[in-house]
PDB file of C-alpha atoms and ligand atoms in Angstrom:
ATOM      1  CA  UNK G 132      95.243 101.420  82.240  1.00 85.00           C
ATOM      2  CA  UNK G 133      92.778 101.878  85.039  1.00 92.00           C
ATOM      3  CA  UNK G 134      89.445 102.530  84.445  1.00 96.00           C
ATOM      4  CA  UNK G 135      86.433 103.070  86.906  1.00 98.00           C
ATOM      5  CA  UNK G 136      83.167 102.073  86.221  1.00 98.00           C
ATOM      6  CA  UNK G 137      80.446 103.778  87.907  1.00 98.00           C
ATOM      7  CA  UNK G 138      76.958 101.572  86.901  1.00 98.00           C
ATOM      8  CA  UNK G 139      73.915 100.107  89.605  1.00 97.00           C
ATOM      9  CA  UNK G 140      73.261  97.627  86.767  1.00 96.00           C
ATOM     10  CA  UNK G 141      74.961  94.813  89.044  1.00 97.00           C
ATOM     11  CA  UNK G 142      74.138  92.263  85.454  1.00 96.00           C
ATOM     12  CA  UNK G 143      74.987  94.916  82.780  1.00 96.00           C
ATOM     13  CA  UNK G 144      78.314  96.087  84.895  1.00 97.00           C
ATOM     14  CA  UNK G 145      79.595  92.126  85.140  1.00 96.00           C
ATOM     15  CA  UNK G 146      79.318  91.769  81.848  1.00 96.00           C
ATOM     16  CA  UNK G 147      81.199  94.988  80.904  1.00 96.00           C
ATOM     17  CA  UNK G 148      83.538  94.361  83.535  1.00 95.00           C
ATOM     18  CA  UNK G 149      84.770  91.531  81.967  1.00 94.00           C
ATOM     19  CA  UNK G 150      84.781  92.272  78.484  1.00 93.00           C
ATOM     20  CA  UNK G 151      86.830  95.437  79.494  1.00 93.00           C
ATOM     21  CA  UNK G 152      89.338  93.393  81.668  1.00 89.00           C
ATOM     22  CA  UNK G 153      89.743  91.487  78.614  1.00 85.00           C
ATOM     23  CA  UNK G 154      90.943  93.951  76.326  1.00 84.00           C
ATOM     24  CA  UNK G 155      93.533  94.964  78.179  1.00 82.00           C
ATOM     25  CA  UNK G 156      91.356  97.893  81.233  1.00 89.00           C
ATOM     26  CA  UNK G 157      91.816  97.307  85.185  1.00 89.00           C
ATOM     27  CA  UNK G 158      88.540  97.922  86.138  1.00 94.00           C
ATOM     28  CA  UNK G 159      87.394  99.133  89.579  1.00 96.00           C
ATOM     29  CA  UNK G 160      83.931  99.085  89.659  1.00 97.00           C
ATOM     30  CA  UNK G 161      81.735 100.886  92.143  1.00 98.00           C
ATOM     31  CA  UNK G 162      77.215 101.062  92.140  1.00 98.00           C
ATOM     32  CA  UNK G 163      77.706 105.183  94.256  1.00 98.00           C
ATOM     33  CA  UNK G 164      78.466 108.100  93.342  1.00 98.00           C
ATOM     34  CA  UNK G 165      80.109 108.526  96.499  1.00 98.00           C
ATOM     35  CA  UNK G 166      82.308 105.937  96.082  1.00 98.00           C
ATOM     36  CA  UNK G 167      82.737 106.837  92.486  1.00 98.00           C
ATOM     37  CA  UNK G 168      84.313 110.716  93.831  1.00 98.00           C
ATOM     38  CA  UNK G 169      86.030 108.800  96.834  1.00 97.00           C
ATOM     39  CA  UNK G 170      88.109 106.634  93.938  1.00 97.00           C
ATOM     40  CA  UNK G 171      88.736 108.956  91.752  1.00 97.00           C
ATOM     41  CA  UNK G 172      90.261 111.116  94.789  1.00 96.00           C
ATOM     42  CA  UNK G 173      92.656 108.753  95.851  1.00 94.00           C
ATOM     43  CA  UNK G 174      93.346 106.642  92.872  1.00 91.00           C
ATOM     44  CA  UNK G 175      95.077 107.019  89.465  1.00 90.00           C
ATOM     45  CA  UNK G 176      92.286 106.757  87.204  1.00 94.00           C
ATOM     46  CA  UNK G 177      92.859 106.954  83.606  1.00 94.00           C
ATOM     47  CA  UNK G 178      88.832 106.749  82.352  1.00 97.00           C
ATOM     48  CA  UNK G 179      85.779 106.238  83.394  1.00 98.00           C
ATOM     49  CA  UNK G 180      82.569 104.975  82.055  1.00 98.00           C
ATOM     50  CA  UNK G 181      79.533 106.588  84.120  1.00 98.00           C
ATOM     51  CA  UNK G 182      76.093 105.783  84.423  1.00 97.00           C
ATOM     52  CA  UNK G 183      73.854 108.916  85.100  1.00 95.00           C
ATOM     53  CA  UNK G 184      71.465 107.147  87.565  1.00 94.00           C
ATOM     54  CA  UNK G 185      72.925 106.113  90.640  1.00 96.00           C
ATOM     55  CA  UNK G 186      71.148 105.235  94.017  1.00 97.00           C
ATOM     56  CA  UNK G 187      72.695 107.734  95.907  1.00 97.00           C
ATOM     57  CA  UNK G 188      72.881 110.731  93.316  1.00 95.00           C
ATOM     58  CA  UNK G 189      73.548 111.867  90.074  1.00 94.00           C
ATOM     59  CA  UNK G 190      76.785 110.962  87.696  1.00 96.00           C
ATOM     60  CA  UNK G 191      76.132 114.444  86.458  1.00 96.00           C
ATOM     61  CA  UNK G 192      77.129 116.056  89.602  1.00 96.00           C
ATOM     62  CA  UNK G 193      79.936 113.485  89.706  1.00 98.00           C
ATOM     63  CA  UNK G 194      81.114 114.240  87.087  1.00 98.00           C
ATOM     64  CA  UNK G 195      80.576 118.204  87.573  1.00 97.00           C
ATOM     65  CA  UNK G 196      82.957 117.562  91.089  1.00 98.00           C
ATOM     66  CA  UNK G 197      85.526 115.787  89.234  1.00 98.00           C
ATOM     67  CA  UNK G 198      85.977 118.297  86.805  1.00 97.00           C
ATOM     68  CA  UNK G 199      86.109 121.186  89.455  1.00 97.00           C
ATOM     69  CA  UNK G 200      88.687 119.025  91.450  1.00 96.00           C
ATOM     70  CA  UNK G 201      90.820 119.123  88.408  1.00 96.00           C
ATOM     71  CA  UNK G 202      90.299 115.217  87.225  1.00 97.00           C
ATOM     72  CA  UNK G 203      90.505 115.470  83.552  1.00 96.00           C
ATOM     73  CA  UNK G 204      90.282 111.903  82.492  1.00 97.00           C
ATOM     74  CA  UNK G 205      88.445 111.216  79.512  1.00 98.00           C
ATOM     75  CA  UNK G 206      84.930 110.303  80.149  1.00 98.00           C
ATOM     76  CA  UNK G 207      82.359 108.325  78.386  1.00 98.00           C
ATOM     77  CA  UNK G 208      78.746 108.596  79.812  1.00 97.00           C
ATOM     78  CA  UNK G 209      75.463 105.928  79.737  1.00 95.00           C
ATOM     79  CA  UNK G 210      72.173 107.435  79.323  1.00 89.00           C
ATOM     80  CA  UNK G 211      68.678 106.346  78.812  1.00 83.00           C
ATOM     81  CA  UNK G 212      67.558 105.925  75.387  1.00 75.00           C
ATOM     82  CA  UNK G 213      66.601 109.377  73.813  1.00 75.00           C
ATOM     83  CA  UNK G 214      66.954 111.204  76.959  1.00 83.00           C
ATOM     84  CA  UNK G 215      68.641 113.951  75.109  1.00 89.00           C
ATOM     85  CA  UNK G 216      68.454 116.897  77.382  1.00 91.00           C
ATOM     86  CA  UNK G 217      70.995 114.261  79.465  1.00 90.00           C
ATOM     87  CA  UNK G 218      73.101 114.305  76.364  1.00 91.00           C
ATOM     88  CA  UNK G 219      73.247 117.468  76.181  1.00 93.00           C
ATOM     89  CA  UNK G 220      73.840 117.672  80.034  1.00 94.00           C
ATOM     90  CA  UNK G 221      76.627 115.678  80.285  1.00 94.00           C
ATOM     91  CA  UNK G 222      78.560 116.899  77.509  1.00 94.00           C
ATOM     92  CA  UNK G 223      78.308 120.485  79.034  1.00 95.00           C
ATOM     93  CA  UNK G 224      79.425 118.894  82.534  1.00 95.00           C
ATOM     94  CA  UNK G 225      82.577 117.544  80.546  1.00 96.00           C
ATOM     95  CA  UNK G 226      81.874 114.182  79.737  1.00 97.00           C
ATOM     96  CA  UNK G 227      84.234 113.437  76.087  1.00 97.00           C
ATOM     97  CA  UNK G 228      81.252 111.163  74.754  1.00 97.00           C
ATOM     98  CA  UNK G 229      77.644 109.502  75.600  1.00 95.00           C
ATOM     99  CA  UNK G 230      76.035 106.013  74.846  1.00 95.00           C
ATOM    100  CA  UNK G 231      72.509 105.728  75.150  1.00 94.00           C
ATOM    101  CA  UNK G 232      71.102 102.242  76.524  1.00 93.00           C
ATOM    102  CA  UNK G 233      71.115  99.775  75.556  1.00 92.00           C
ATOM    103  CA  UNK G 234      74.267  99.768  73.516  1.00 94.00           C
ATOM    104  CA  UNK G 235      76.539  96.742  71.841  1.00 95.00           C
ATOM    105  CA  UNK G 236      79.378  96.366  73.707  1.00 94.00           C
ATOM    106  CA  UNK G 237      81.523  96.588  70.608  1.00 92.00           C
ATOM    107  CA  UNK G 238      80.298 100.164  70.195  1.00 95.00           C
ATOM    108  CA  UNK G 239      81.736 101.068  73.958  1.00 96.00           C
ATOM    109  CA  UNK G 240      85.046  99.726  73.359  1.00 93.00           C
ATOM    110  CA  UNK G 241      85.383 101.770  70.234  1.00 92.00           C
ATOM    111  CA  UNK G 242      84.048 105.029  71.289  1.00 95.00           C
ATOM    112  CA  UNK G 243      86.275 104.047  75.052  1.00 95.00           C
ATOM    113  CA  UNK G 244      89.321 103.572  72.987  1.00 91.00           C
ATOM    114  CA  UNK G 245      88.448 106.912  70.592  1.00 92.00           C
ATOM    115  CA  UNK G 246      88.025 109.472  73.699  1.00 95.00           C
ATOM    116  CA  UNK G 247      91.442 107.914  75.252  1.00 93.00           C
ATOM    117  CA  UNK G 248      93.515 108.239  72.296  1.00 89.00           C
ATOM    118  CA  UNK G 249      91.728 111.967  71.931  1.00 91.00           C
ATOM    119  CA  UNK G 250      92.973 112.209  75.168  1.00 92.00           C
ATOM    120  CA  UNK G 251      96.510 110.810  74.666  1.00 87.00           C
ATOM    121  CA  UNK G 252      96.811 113.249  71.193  1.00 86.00           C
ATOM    122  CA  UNK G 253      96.567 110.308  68.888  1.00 82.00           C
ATOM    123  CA  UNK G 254      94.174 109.690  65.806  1.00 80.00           C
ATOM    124  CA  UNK G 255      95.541 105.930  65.375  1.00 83.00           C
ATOM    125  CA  UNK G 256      94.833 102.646  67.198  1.00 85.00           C
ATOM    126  CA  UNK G 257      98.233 101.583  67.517  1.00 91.00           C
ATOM    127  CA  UNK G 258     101.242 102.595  68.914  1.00 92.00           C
ATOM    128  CA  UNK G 259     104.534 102.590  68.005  1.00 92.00           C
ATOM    129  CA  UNK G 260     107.684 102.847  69.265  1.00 94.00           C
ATOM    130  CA  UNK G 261     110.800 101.836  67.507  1.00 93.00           C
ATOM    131  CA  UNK G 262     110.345  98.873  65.611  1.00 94.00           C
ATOM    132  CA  UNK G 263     107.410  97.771  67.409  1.00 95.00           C
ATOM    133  CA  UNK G 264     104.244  98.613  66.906  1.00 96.00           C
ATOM    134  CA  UNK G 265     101.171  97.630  69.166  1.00 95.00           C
ATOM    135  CA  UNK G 266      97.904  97.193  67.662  1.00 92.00           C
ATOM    136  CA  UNK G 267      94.801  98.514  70.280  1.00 86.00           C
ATOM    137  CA  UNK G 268      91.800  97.085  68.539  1.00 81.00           C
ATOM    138  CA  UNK G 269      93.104  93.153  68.227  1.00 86.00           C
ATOM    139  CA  UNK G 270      95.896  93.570  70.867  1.00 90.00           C
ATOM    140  CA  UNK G 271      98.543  92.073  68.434  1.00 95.00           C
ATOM    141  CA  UNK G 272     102.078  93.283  68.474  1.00 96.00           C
ATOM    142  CA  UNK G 273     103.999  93.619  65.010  1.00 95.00           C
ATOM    143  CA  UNK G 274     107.667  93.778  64.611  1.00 93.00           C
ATOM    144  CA  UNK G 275     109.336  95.540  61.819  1.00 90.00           C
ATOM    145  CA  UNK G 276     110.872  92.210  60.170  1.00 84.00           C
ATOM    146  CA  UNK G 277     107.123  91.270  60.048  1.00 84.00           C
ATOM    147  CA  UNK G 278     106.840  89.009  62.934  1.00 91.00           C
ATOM    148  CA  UNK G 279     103.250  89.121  64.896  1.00 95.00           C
ATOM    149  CA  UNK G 280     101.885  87.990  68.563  1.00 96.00           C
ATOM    150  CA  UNK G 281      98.669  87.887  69.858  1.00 95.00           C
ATOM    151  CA  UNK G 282      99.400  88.960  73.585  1.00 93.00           C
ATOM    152  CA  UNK G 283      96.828  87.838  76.499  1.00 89.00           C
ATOM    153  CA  UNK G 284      95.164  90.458  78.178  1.00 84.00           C
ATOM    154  CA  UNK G 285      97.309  90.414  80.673  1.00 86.00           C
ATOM    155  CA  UNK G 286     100.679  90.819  78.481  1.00 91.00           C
ATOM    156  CA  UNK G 287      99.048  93.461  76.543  1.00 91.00           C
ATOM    157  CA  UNK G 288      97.943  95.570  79.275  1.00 88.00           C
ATOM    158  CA  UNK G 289     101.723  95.467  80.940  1.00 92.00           C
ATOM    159  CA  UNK G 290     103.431  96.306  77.340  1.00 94.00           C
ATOM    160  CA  UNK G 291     100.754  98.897  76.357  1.00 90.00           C
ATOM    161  CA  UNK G 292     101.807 100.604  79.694  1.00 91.00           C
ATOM    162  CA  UNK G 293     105.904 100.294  78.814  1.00 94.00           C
ATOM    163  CA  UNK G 294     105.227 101.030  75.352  1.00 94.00           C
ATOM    164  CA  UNK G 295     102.832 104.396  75.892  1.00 89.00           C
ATOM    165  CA  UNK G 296     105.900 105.832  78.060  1.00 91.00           C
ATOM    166  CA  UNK G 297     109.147 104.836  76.197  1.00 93.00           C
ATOM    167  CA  UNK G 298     112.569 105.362  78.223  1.00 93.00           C
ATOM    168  CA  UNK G 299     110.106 106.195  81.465  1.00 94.00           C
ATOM    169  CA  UNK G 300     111.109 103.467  84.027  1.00 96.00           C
ATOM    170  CA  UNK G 301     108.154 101.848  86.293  1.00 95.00           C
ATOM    171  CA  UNK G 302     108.442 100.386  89.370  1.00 94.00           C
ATOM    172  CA  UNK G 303     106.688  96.940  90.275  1.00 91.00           C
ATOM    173  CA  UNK G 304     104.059  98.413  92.242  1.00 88.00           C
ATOM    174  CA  UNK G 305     103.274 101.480  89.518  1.00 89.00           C
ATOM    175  CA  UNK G 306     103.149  98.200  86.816  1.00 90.00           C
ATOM    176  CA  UNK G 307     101.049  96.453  89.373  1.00 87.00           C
ATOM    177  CA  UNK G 308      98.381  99.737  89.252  1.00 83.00           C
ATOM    178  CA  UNK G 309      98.282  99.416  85.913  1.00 81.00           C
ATOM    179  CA  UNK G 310      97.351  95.273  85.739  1.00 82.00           C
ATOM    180  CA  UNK G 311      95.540  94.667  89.025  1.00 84.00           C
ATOM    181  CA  UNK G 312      92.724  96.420  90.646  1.00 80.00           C
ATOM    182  CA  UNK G 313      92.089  97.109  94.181  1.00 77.00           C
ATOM    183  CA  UNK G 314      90.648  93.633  95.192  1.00 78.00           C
ATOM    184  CA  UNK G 315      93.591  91.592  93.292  1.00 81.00           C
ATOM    185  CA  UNK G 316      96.890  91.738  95.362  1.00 79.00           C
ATOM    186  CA  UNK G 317      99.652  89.657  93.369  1.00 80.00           C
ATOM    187  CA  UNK G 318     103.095  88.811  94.211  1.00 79.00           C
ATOM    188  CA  UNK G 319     106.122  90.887  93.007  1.00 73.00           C
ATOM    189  CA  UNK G 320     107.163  87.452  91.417  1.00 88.00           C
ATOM    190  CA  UNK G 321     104.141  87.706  88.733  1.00 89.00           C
ATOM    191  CA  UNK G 322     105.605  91.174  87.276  1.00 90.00           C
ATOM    192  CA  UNK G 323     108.895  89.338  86.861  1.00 92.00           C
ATOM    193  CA  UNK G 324     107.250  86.383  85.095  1.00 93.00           C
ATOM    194  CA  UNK G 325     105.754  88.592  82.743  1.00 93.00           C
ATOM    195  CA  UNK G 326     108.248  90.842  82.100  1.00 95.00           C
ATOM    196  CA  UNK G 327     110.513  87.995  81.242  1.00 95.00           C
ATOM    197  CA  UNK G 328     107.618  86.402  79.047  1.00 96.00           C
ATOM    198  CA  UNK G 329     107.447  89.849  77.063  1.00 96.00           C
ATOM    199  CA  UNK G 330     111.239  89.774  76.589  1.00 96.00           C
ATOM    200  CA  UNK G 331     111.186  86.589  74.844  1.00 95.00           C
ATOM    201  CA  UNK G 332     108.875  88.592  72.104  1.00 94.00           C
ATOM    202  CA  UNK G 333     110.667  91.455  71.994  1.00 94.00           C
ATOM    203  CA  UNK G 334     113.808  90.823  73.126  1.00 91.00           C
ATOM    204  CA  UNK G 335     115.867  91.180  76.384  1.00 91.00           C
ATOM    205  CA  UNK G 336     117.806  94.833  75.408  1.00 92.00           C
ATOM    206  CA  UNK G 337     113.865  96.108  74.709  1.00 95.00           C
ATOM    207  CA  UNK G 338     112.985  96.118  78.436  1.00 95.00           C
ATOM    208  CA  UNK G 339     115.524  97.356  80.463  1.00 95.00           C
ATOM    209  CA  UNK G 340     115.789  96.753  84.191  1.00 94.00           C
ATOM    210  CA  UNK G 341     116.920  99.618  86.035  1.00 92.00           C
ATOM    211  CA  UNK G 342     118.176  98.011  89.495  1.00 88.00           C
ATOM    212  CA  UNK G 343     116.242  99.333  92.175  1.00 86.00           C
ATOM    213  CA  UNK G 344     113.566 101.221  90.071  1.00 90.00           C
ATOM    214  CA  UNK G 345     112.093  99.299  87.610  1.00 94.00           C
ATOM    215  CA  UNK G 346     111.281  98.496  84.329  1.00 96.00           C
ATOM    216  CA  UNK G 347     111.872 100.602  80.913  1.00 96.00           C
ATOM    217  CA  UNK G 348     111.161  99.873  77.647  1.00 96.00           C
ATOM    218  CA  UNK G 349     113.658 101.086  75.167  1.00 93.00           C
ATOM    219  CA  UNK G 350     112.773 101.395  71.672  1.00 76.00           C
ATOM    220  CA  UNK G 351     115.543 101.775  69.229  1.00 69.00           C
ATOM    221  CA  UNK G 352     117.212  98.294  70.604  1.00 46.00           C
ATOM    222  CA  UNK G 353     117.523  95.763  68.579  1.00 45.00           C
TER     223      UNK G 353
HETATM  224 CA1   CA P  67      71.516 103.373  86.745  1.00 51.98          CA
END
């Protein structure tokens, strides 16, 4: 799932950066507004967490052109403490949710992961397909007969992407989207490594390779 950060704070936007690349996000991370509109113009952006005060402009009126173009992804915005006239500002510009600064990280991720699955139609933190079920919040799969696996960030983020579009087949480069971000360039090879390390868990009938297309996970195999 790609997400776009839009945040000057060069210390506070490492930080997040990482912990959100850890829980499963590819993060493209811009300091501009302009940049922020240029990305989410060309690229397939899922979310986006925005910081109001940029150097070159406003997230407001970034977010105010996004929504005019037609970008709809769910949007959680960082304010300054108590500014609540920017609350209120943002939430009529069309941002989902706000977080006023300074925040606990912890609190992000959950209110991230609430305005996606608002997004996505879902009340629960999981999702389930078949006899799998994939658990958001401590990126564990479970198996019906009761088996569990942690999953790296890395695993997670490729089977959360298989599993949120059952029967849909992806090709290496849309998977590749979905784990890498613009910097990163991997080979083809890595998507077959982990494709065949996510078969081991879940077995090789589960993600079906369609030759010359891609990838599809199938639920009801067992
Ligand atoms: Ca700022």
């Amino acid at each position: 799932m790609r997400l776009l950060l839009v945040e000057d704070d060069i210390l506070l936007a490492d930080a997040l950066s990482t912990k959100l690349k850890r829980v499963g996000y590819s993060v493209e991370w811009t300091t501009s507004a302009s940049e922020a509109l240029a990305l989410a113009a060309q690229e397939d952006i899922h979310a986006s967490v925005l910081d109001l005060g940029l150097p070159d402009g406003s997230g407001l009126q970034v977010l105010e052109k996004w929504r005019a173009n037609g970008l709809n992804f769910p949007v959680l915005i960082l304010t300054a403490r108590g500014d609540w006239q920017d609350k209120v500002a943002g939430l009529k510009a069309g941002a989902d949710d706000y977080l006023a600064k300074p925040f606990q990280t912890e609190e992000l991720l959950a209110r991230l992961n609430a305005i996606i699955r608002r997004y996505q139609g879902r009340s629960l933190a999981t999702i389930e397909v078949g006899r799998f079920t994939l658990d958001e919040d401590r990126q564990v799969l479970q198996i019906m007969d009761g088996e569990e696996y942690s999953l790296t960030g890395t695993e997670y983020r490729l089977l959360r992407c298989l599993m949120d579009h059952p029967g849909q087949v992806f090709s290496k480069n849309q998977l590749k989207e979905q784990l890498y971000n613009l910097q990163e360039n991997p080979g083809d090879n890595v998507i077959e490594a982990y494709i065949l390390r996510l078969r081991k868990i879940v077995g090789a009938k589960t993600i079906v390779t369609r030759r010359g297309q891609g990838y599809t996970f199938i639920g009801q195999a067992t």
